[in-house]
Tab-separated table of C-alpha atoms (C1' of nucleotides) in Angstrom:
chain	number	residue	atom	x	y	z
A	1	MET	CA	-31.008	142.661	96.084
A	2	PRO	CA	-29.079	139.443	96.018
A	3	GLU	CA	-29.742	136.444	93.864
A	4	LEU	CA	-27.474	133.379	93.754
A	5	PRO	CA	-24.501	135.036	92.052
A	6	GLU	CA	-24.468	137.916	94.565
A	7	VAL	CA	-24.851	135.443	97.645
A	8	GLU	CA	-22.094	133.192	96.196
A	9	THR	CA	-19.777	136.266	95.960
A	10	VAL	CA	-20.519	137.104	99.532
A	11	CYS	CA	-19.805	133.660	100.727
A	12	ARG	CA	-16.542	133.553	98.911
A	13	ARG	CA	-15.537	136.760	100.660
A	14	LEU	CA	-16.642	135.864	104.128
A	15	ARG	CA	-15.296	132.264	104.152
A	16	PRO	CA	-11.648	133.130	104.598
A	17	PHE	CA	-12.603	135.944	107.070
A	18	VAL	CA	-14.579	134.116	109.626
A	19	SER	CA	-13.478	130.426	109.231
A	20	GLY	CA	-11.837	129.332	112.370
A	21	LYS	CA	-13.012	132.387	114.311
A	22	THR	CA	-14.727	132.059	117.625
A	23	ILE	CA	-17.517	134.437	118.675
A	24	ALA	CA	-16.758	136.468	121.662
A	25	ASN	CA	-19.879	138.743	121.561
A	26	VAL	CA	-23.073	139.428	119.645
A	27	GLU	CA	-24.913	142.779	119.715
A	28	VAL	CA	-28.509	142.644	118.449
A	29	LEU	CA	-29.414	146.294	117.580
A	30	ASP	CA	-32.691	145.318	115.878
A	31	ALA	CA	-34.412	142.137	117.129
A	32	LYS	CA	-36.454	141.875	113.910
A	33	ILE	CA	-33.723	140.267	112.060
A	34	ILE	CA	-33.438	137.257	114.503
A	35	ARG	CA	-35.995	134.524	113.873
A	36	GLY	CA	-36.991	131.379	115.684
A	37	HIS	CA	-35.302	132.324	119.114
A	38	GLU	CA	-35.654	135.302	121.479
A	39	PRO	CA	-32.610	137.482	120.606
A	40	GLU	CA	-31.056	136.770	124.097
A	41	ILE	CA	-31.328	132.991	123.726
A	42	TRP	CA	-30.062	133.157	120.264
A	43	LYS	CA	-26.986	135.199	121.343
A	44	GLN	CA	-26.325	132.896	124.171
A	45	GLN	CA	-26.184	129.952	121.797
A	46	LEU	CA	-23.881	131.685	119.527
A	47	LEU	CA	-21.216	132.753	122.226
A	48	ASP	CA	-18.097	130.607	122.161
A	49	GLU	CA	-19.048	128.958	118.906
A	50	THR	CA	-16.381	128.576	116.276
A	51	ILE	CA	-17.302	129.172	112.717
A	52	GLN	CA	-16.010	126.137	110.706
A	53	ASP	CA	-17.017	127.165	107.323
A	54	VAL	CA	-19.283	129.263	105.279
A	55	GLU	CA	-21.670	127.636	102.709
A	56	ARG	CA	-24.319	128.655	100.328
A	57	ARG	CA	-27.600	126.965	99.727
A	58	GLY	CA	-29.688	128.735	97.150
A	59	LYS	CA	-29.760	132.403	98.214
A	60	PHE	CA	-29.048	131.290	101.906
A	61	ILE	CA	-25.761	131.862	103.636
A	62	LEU	CA	-24.775	129.075	106.007
A	63	PHE	CA	-22.416	129.626	108.748
A	64	LYS	CA	-21.238	126.206	110.052
A	65	LEU	CA	-20.674	126.318	113.720
A	66	THR	CA	-19.301	124.035	116.272
A	67	ASN	CA	-22.905	123.078	117.092
A	68	GLY	CA	-25.364	123.611	114.202
A	69	TYR	CA	-25.722	126.391	111.623
A	70	LEU	CA	-26.449	130.085	111.454
A	71	VAL	CA	-28.681	130.473	108.369
A	72	SER	CA	-28.751	133.949	106.973
A	73	HIS	CA	-30.963	135.317	104.193
A	74	LEU	CA	-30.187	138.791	102.818
A	75	ARG	CA	-33.616	139.258	101.101
A	76	MET	CA	-33.503	142.646	99.446
A	77	GLU	CA	-30.799	144.828	101.158
A	78	GLY	CA	-28.914	142.677	103.549
A	79	LYS	CA	-25.101	143.030	103.664
A	80	PHE	CA	-22.196	141.620	105.658
A	81	PHE	CA	-19.244	143.872	106.211
A	82	PRO	CA	-15.938	142.386	107.755
A	83	HIS	CA	-13.747	144.664	109.813
A	84	ASP	CA	-10.280	144.134	111.217
A	85	GLU	CA	-11.079	146.020	114.387
A	86	MET	CA	-14.135	147.417	116.356
A	87	VAL	CA	-16.045	149.816	114.227
A	88	ASN	CA	-19.060	151.783	115.250
A	89	PRO	CA	-22.334	150.679	114.019
A	90	VAL	CA	-23.829	152.970	111.331
A	91	LYS	CA	-27.382	153.813	110.452
A	92	HIS	CA	-28.636	150.449	109.393
A	93	THR	CA	-26.368	148.166	111.173
A	94	HIS	CA	-28.578	145.619	113.067
A	95	VAL	CA	-26.198	142.825	114.161
A	96	VAL	CA	-22.573	143.001	115.245
A	97	PHE	CA	-20.426	139.856	115.780
A	98	THR	CA	-17.175	140.302	117.612
A	99	PHE	CA	-14.593	137.495	117.424
A	100	THR	CA	-12.078	136.610	120.040
A	101	ASP	CA	-9.151	137.977	117.828
A	102	GLY	CA	-10.784	141.408	117.912
A	103	THR	CA	-12.133	141.392	114.396
A	104	THR	CA	-15.777	142.083	113.820
A	105	LEU	CA	-18.608	141.304	111.329
A	106	HIS	CA	-21.395	143.839	110.809
A	107	TYR	CA	-24.849	143.014	109.305
A	108	ASN	CA	-26.482	146.037	107.642
A	109	ASP	CA	-29.808	146.005	106.146
A	110	VAL	CA	-31.673	149.160	105.046
A	111	ARG	CA	-35.043	147.421	104.624
A	112	LYS	CA	-34.762	145.014	107.601
A	113	PHE	CA	-36.198	142.018	105.350
A	114	GLY	CA	-33.142	139.843	105.945
A	115	THR	CA	-33.147	137.142	108.572
A	116	MET	CA	-30.911	135.055	110.641
A	117	GLU	CA	-31.807	131.812	112.222
A	118	LEU	CA	-30.043	129.018	114.323
A	119	LYS	CA	-30.636	125.386	113.087
A	120	THR	CA	-29.442	122.175	114.642
A	121	ASN	CA	-27.494	119.718	112.309
A	122	ASP	CA	-30.428	117.473	112.332
A	123	ASP	CA	-33.090	120.168	111.431
A	124	LEU	CA	-31.087	122.100	108.899
A	125	TYR	CA	-32.184	120.348	105.752
A	126	VAL	CA	-35.381	118.766	106.956
A	127	THR	CA	-37.143	121.998	108.151
A	128	PRO	CA	-38.037	125.258	106.456
A	129	PRO	CA	-36.706	127.164	104.797
A	130	LEU	CA	-33.991	124.789	103.321
A	131	SER	CA	-36.386	121.898	103.154
A	132	LEU	CA	-38.461	123.744	100.669
A	133	LEU	CA	-35.554	124.366	98.185
A	134	ALA	CA	-35.021	122.383	94.913
A	135	LEU	CA	-31.671	121.007	94.249
A	136	GLU	CA	-28.684	123.405	93.543
A	137	PRO	CA	-28.769	124.468	89.941
A	138	PHE	CA	-25.372	123.102	89.357
A	139	ASP	CA	-26.334	119.607	90.794
A	140	SER	CA	-26.096	117.023	88.201
A	141	GLY	CA	-29.673	115.902	89.266
A	142	VAL	CA	-31.008	119.113	87.878
A	143	THR	CA	-31.538	118.248	84.120
A	144	ALA	CA	-33.831	119.470	81.384
A	145	GLU	CA	-35.845	116.308	81.726
A	146	THR	CA	-36.533	116.806	85.437
A	147	LEU	CA	-37.114	120.515	84.997
A	148	HIS	CA	-39.538	119.802	82.156
A	149	THR	CA	-41.529	117.435	84.259
A	150	ARG	CA	-41.742	119.740	87.069
A	151	LEU	CA	-42.863	122.613	84.695
A	152	LYS	CA	-45.629	120.279	83.247
A	153	ARG	CA	-47.036	120.038	86.688
A	154	MET	CA	-47.382	123.715	87.042
A	155	ASN	CA	-49.431	123.723	83.940
A	156	VAL	CA	-50.889	127.298	83.851
A	157	ARG	CA	-48.351	129.210	85.667
A	158	ALA	CA	-46.265	131.765	83.668
A	159	ILE	CA	-42.778	130.320	83.007
A	160	LYS	CA	-41.220	133.355	84.753
A	161	THR	CA	-43.240	132.860	87.825
A	162	ALA	CA	-42.416	129.078	87.904
A	163	LEU	CA	-38.620	129.855	87.538
A	164	LEU	CA	-38.720	132.212	90.357
A	165	ASP	CA	-40.177	129.623	92.600
A	166	GLN	CA	-37.309	128.302	94.736
A	167	SER	CA	-39.015	124.967	95.212
A	168	ILE	CA	-38.967	124.547	91.393
A	169	PHE	CA	-35.601	125.930	90.474
A	170	VAL	CA	-33.022	127.444	92.788
A	171	GLY	CA	-30.966	130.706	92.367
A	172	LEU	CA	-32.832	132.808	89.911
A	173	GLY	CA	-34.270	136.096	90.907
A	174	ASN	CA	-35.878	139.013	89.000
A	175	ILE	CA	-32.661	140.109	87.014
A	176	TYR	CA	-31.391	136.685	86.040
A	177	VAL	CA	-34.862	135.079	85.371
A	178	ASP	CA	-35.472	137.937	82.822
A	179	GLU	CA	-32.034	137.441	81.233
A	180	THR	CA	-32.335	133.650	81.109
A	181	LEU	CA	-35.689	133.932	79.304
A	182	PHE	CA	-34.322	136.447	76.797
A	183	ARG	CA	-31.317	134.172	75.962
A	184	ALA	CA	-33.565	131.292	75.720
A	185	GLY	CA	-35.922	133.184	73.383
A	186	VAL	CA	-38.879	132.294	75.610
A	187	HIS	CA	-41.712	134.822	76.420
A	188	PRO	CA	-42.139	135.356	80.229
A	189	THR	CA	-45.916	134.734	80.156
A	190	ARG	CA	-45.805	131.436	78.426
A	191	PRO	CA	-47.532	128.806	80.432
A	192	SER	CA	-44.860	126.539	81.920
A	193	ALA	CA	-46.589	123.470	80.649
A	194	SER	CA	-46.491	124.634	77.192
A	195	LEU	CA	-42.680	124.615	76.831
A	196	SER	CA	-41.321	121.703	74.824
A	197	LEU	CA	-38.484	119.617	76.176
A	198	ASP	CA	-36.181	121.359	73.677
A	199	GLU	CA	-37.326	124.736	74.855
A	200	VAL	CA	-36.690	123.673	78.530
A	201	ARG	CA	-33.369	122.331	77.501
A	202	LEU	CA	-32.524	125.822	76.299
A	203	VAL	CA	-33.856	127.580	79.382
A	204	HIS	CA	-31.996	125.248	81.606
A	205	GLN	CA	-28.748	125.784	79.779
A	206	GLU	CA	-29.006	129.596	79.714
A	207	ALA	CA	-30.046	129.708	83.485
A	208	VAL	CA	-26.879	127.790	84.300
A	209	ALA	CA	-24.757	129.966	81.987
A	210	VAL	CA	-26.297	133.161	83.345
A	211	LEU	CA	-25.768	132.203	86.798
A	212	THR	CA	-22.087	130.966	86.161
A	213	GLU	CA	-21.243	134.146	84.127
A	214	ALA	CA	-22.698	136.374	86.883
A	215	ILE	CA	-20.786	134.629	89.625
A	216	GLU	CA	-17.579	135.181	87.346
A	217	ARG	CA	-18.446	138.904	87.275
A	218	GLY	CA	-19.010	139.218	90.976
A	219	GLY	CA	-22.974	139.660	90.517
A	220	SER	CA	-24.851	142.780	89.280
A	221	THR	CA	-24.877	146.158	90.897
A	222	ILE	CA	-27.988	147.930	89.719
A	223	ARG	CA	-28.700	150.406	92.640
A	224	SER	CA	-27.496	149.167	95.919
A	225	TYR	CA	-25.721	145.732	95.923
A	226	THR	CA	-22.069	145.635	96.852
A	227	ASN	CA	-19.893	142.956	98.047
A	228	PRO	CA	-18.585	142.713	101.720
A	229	ASP	CA	-15.607	145.022	100.505
A	230	GLY	CA	-18.131	147.681	99.357
A	231	ALA	CA	-17.216	146.936	95.724
A	232	SER	CA	-19.826	146.557	92.806
A	233	GLY	CA	-20.207	143.598	90.640
A	234	THR	CA	-19.936	143.962	86.799
A	235	TYR	CA	-22.549	141.658	85.367
A	236	GLN	CA	-24.921	144.730	84.985
A	237	GLU	CA	-22.742	145.787	82.126
A	238	THR	CA	-23.736	142.779	79.984
A	239	LEU	CA	-27.545	142.618	80.635
A	240	TYR	CA	-29.783	142.173	77.650
A	241	VAL	CA	-33.129	143.161	78.987
A	242	TYR	CA	-33.288	143.823	82.867
A	243	GLY	CA	-33.519	147.646	83.218
A	244	GLN	CA	-33.033	148.117	79.471
A	245	THR	CA	-36.645	149.309	78.862
A	246	GLY	CA	-36.758	151.350	75.639
A	247	GLU	CA	-33.180	150.507	74.799
A	248	PRO	CA	-32.721	148.651	71.400
A	249	CYS	CA	-32.561	144.871	71.798
A	250	LYS	CA	-28.909	143.668	71.189
A	251	ARG	CA	-30.163	141.003	68.925
A	252	CYS	CA	-32.818	142.648	66.788
A	253	GLY	CA	-32.569	146.417	67.583
A	254	ARG	CA	-36.177	146.758	68.557
A	255	PRO	CA	-36.938	148.463	71.856
A	256	ILE	CA	-37.192	146.313	75.114
A	257	GLU	CA	-40.395	146.451	76.757
A	258	LYS	CA	-41.448	146.143	80.320
A	259	MET	CA	-44.523	144.615	81.882
A	260	LYS	CA	-45.938	143.607	85.237
A	261	LEU	CA	-45.936	139.765	85.793
A	262	GLY	CA	-46.655	138.273	89.220
A	263	GLY	CA	-46.167	141.696	90.806
A	264	ARG	CA	-42.576	141.851	89.354
A	265	GLY	CA	-41.275	144.229	86.770
A	266	THR	CA	-40.583	142.040	83.754
A	267	HIS	CA	-38.323	143.016	80.885
A	268	TYR	CA	-38.365	141.255	77.527
A	269	CYS	CA	-38.053	141.744	73.751
A	270	PRO	CA	-41.365	141.154	72.128
A	271	HIS	CA	-39.690	140.345	68.903
A	272	CYS	CA	-37.008	137.714	70.171
A	273	GLN	CA	-39.268	136.183	72.722
A	274	GLN	CA	-42.557	135.009	71.350
B	1	DA	C1'	-46.180	166.138	97.946
B	2	DG	C1'	-47.476	161.810	96.829
B	3	DC	C1'	-47.123	157.719	94.474
B	4	DA	C1'	-44.794	154.044	92.170
B	5	DC	C1'	-40.765	151.343	92.121
B	6	DT	C1'	-37.001	148.298	93.998
B	7	DG	C1'	-31.559	141.930	92.999
B	8	DT	C1'	-37.068	138.588	98.220
B	9	DT	C1'	-39.994	135.663	100.566
B	10	DT	C1'	-44.276	134.394	102.916
B	11	DA	C1'	-48.884	134.881	105.155
B	12	DC	C1'	-53.302	135.183	103.954
B	13	DA	C1'	-57.288	135.425	100.885
B	14	DT	C1'	-59.943	133.521	97.420
C	1	DT	C1'	-54.496	122.778	96.682
C	2	DA	C1'	-53.037	126.335	94.114
C	3	DT	C1'	-52.440	130.964	92.674
C	4	DG	C1'	-52.684	135.962	93.191
C	5	DT	C1'	-52.070	139.917	96.263
C	6	DA	C1'	-50.346	142.387	100.246
C	7	DA	C1'	-47.111	143.049	103.640
C	8	DA	C1'	-42.622	143.267	105.904
C	9	DC	C1'	-39.358	148.421	105.431
C	10	DA	C1'	-36.607	152.404	103.793
C	11	DG	C1'	-35.082	154.854	100.055
C	12	DT	C1'	-35.228	156.892	95.403
C	13	DG	C1'	-36.959	158.943	91.381
C	14	DC	C1'	-40.596	161.036	88.814
DNA sequence: AGCACTGTTTACAT
DNA sequence: TATGTAAACAGTGC
């Protein structure tokens, strides 16, 4: 489900809700979500911790604690729901945090792909998964030149596959990578090393624009994504190619096509993306 | 009914 | 080493 814009939307909602709150209890209803520690140990480490802030790194949510960080990844279907009081868990609720003020935070995840892991301050950025990420896409260190160099090194990989690789470029997922390539006029199967610097410039510019616009619209709701308040995003209303198979291209009017690339459904306009 | 598909990542085979 | 595939899981739609 969530790519960078959805995760950013979730973080912005959770930040004011949990910041300054102290964890009074944690119920782990499905241990599969917890990584790195036995659930009981994990829980003990969280008790009495105060959440200082909520940060985002790539598609990860970072709860900054008094000691260390709780790192969460929503994968396909993970969702956090804040509540002002105790609420009964529902079918796919796997973790429930209760704060000392009586408010609660539920983690729901239909497919149980999501993860939560505790990290020390020292380990956070120097151990996986965060150590594997490229810089944030909005970081001034990410330029067309640096991206061009990295894509050159990938020589034969399809540009779409390379852009989905979070160690190459952070934040794009299957929706936004298809949108980025359409807007840049680049065919998804193009070998990454074959892109000129000017083409990479365009790809970079469109990637940042797509992510920025999607954040402004609260992300995309295609089938199941909602923000922590249960509301949908609106970026899906502006999509050029994702999920538009057979629909006329908004630029040239010819039908959008869909193919399989690297195991992912890939939407593109064969006329606008050569 | 059964199979293919799904906003992600990674473990494992080649 | 690097790249492609399968797997983690549940639900939906054809």
